[in-house]
């Protein structure tokens, strides 16, 4: 009798264990509540069944919505290569009973805001609704992650392509969720920047900040000052040939980002970090003699002449041309580490530049040092270094972008033994990068003072996209989650499990990630 009971117990235990294995494995399960989504959604209600994306599936949109046509095409383009289907996009007129994905603009749920979405999956179909095409687009990123990782393949793969049934309601915690790429220290091609855009898109970020000018290079064509790129664009850190984006190429990048509901924010750093401009345009210098091009990695040695009218005429030309290339509201003017600009010159310089940006119809962003100046309430300060600079900004009524170097700088090494990156702000392992809350990090800066978060990647040590990826991944999904998911719903111990399940997705997407020992990586195959 006793033996029978033990055997019964063991069998039951075994069955329970097998069940646990199934539900803990998101790519095989159809339980929506076990989906390892990053960023974590606001609410997930699972019903336990599954929808199977099968041949003949149709994407449906309402008639007369050209912007939705593009979004629907984006979804089809994401699904076609791996499924081998050629998914049709149709209007909602004659809705079939099953096997469709409906993308629906609806104001029924006013919680969703500009970027939220509601996803309802039944065994017959998928309905993704949002108040805006942007919300639909963010929801499409969720659909990608609900499907098996192989959906990211560019070659036909074996299905089945199942999604668990239930409902997800989701919207972001912060409106600004970005990453910065420094294309000045090393130059990266437009194709590399598109790859970067695709990678941040997958985690629902909405801003790409491009650092376009520094001591080592000027990377954007300014038609009124061609020497900037002819001379200033001709090199980079280490003395390589550098490069720059023509305005045509840059416009294409802006459109590529806009098609993914990502705003490109251009930055020209000033008055420091300007050697490439000083080497290109003699009149920017006190003696009208150009400086030498610079290919080292020191900071803080260059400055524009704050007392020369020529400087402001030049800056007005630059900002006017950048404005014409920029559909988004912001121009970033840097303002960091101007160590050889006297404070009494720096303060009025930033105020004058702010006037120029506003007169050109844009709003200004500056690094945290710019809060020394009188700032308009529409200006935004980006906290990277000194908490006192950021809190001064708050006391002046400006909003803050949170990019604390010791937590959010993607160019910091993970660990003393990792090759790429620097470590002046410390080592940022994956858990260190994740375990902080923008709204409690700095006393005096509360959620209502914060526009959002940004993780910058400075490029002193990286020279190609694969090196970039190794610093971006696996930290980037964590920064995306900090921006999207409310702090109360975030917890490293739970997050690291979801991150572990991303490994196969990284593999299929050919992402060169750092396999941190902090993460329980799962091979789902
Ligand atoms: C900075 O890292 N100098 C903004």
Coordinates of C-alpha atoms and ligand atoms in Angstrom, one line a residue, residues 273 336-337 367 384 409 424 458, ligand 1:
X273 CA 33.9 69.3 -28.2
X336 CA 29.1 69.3 -21.7
X337 CA 32.7 69.4 -20.6
X367 CA 23.6 68.1 -21.1
X384 CA 24.6 62.4 -17.1
X409 CA 26.2 54.6 -20.2
X424 CA 35.6 56.0 -15.8
X458 CA 29.9 56.9 -26.9
Ligands
LIG1 C1 29.2 63.4 -21.6 O1 29.3 62.1 -21.4 N1 30.3 64.1 -21.8 C2 27.9 64.0 -21.8

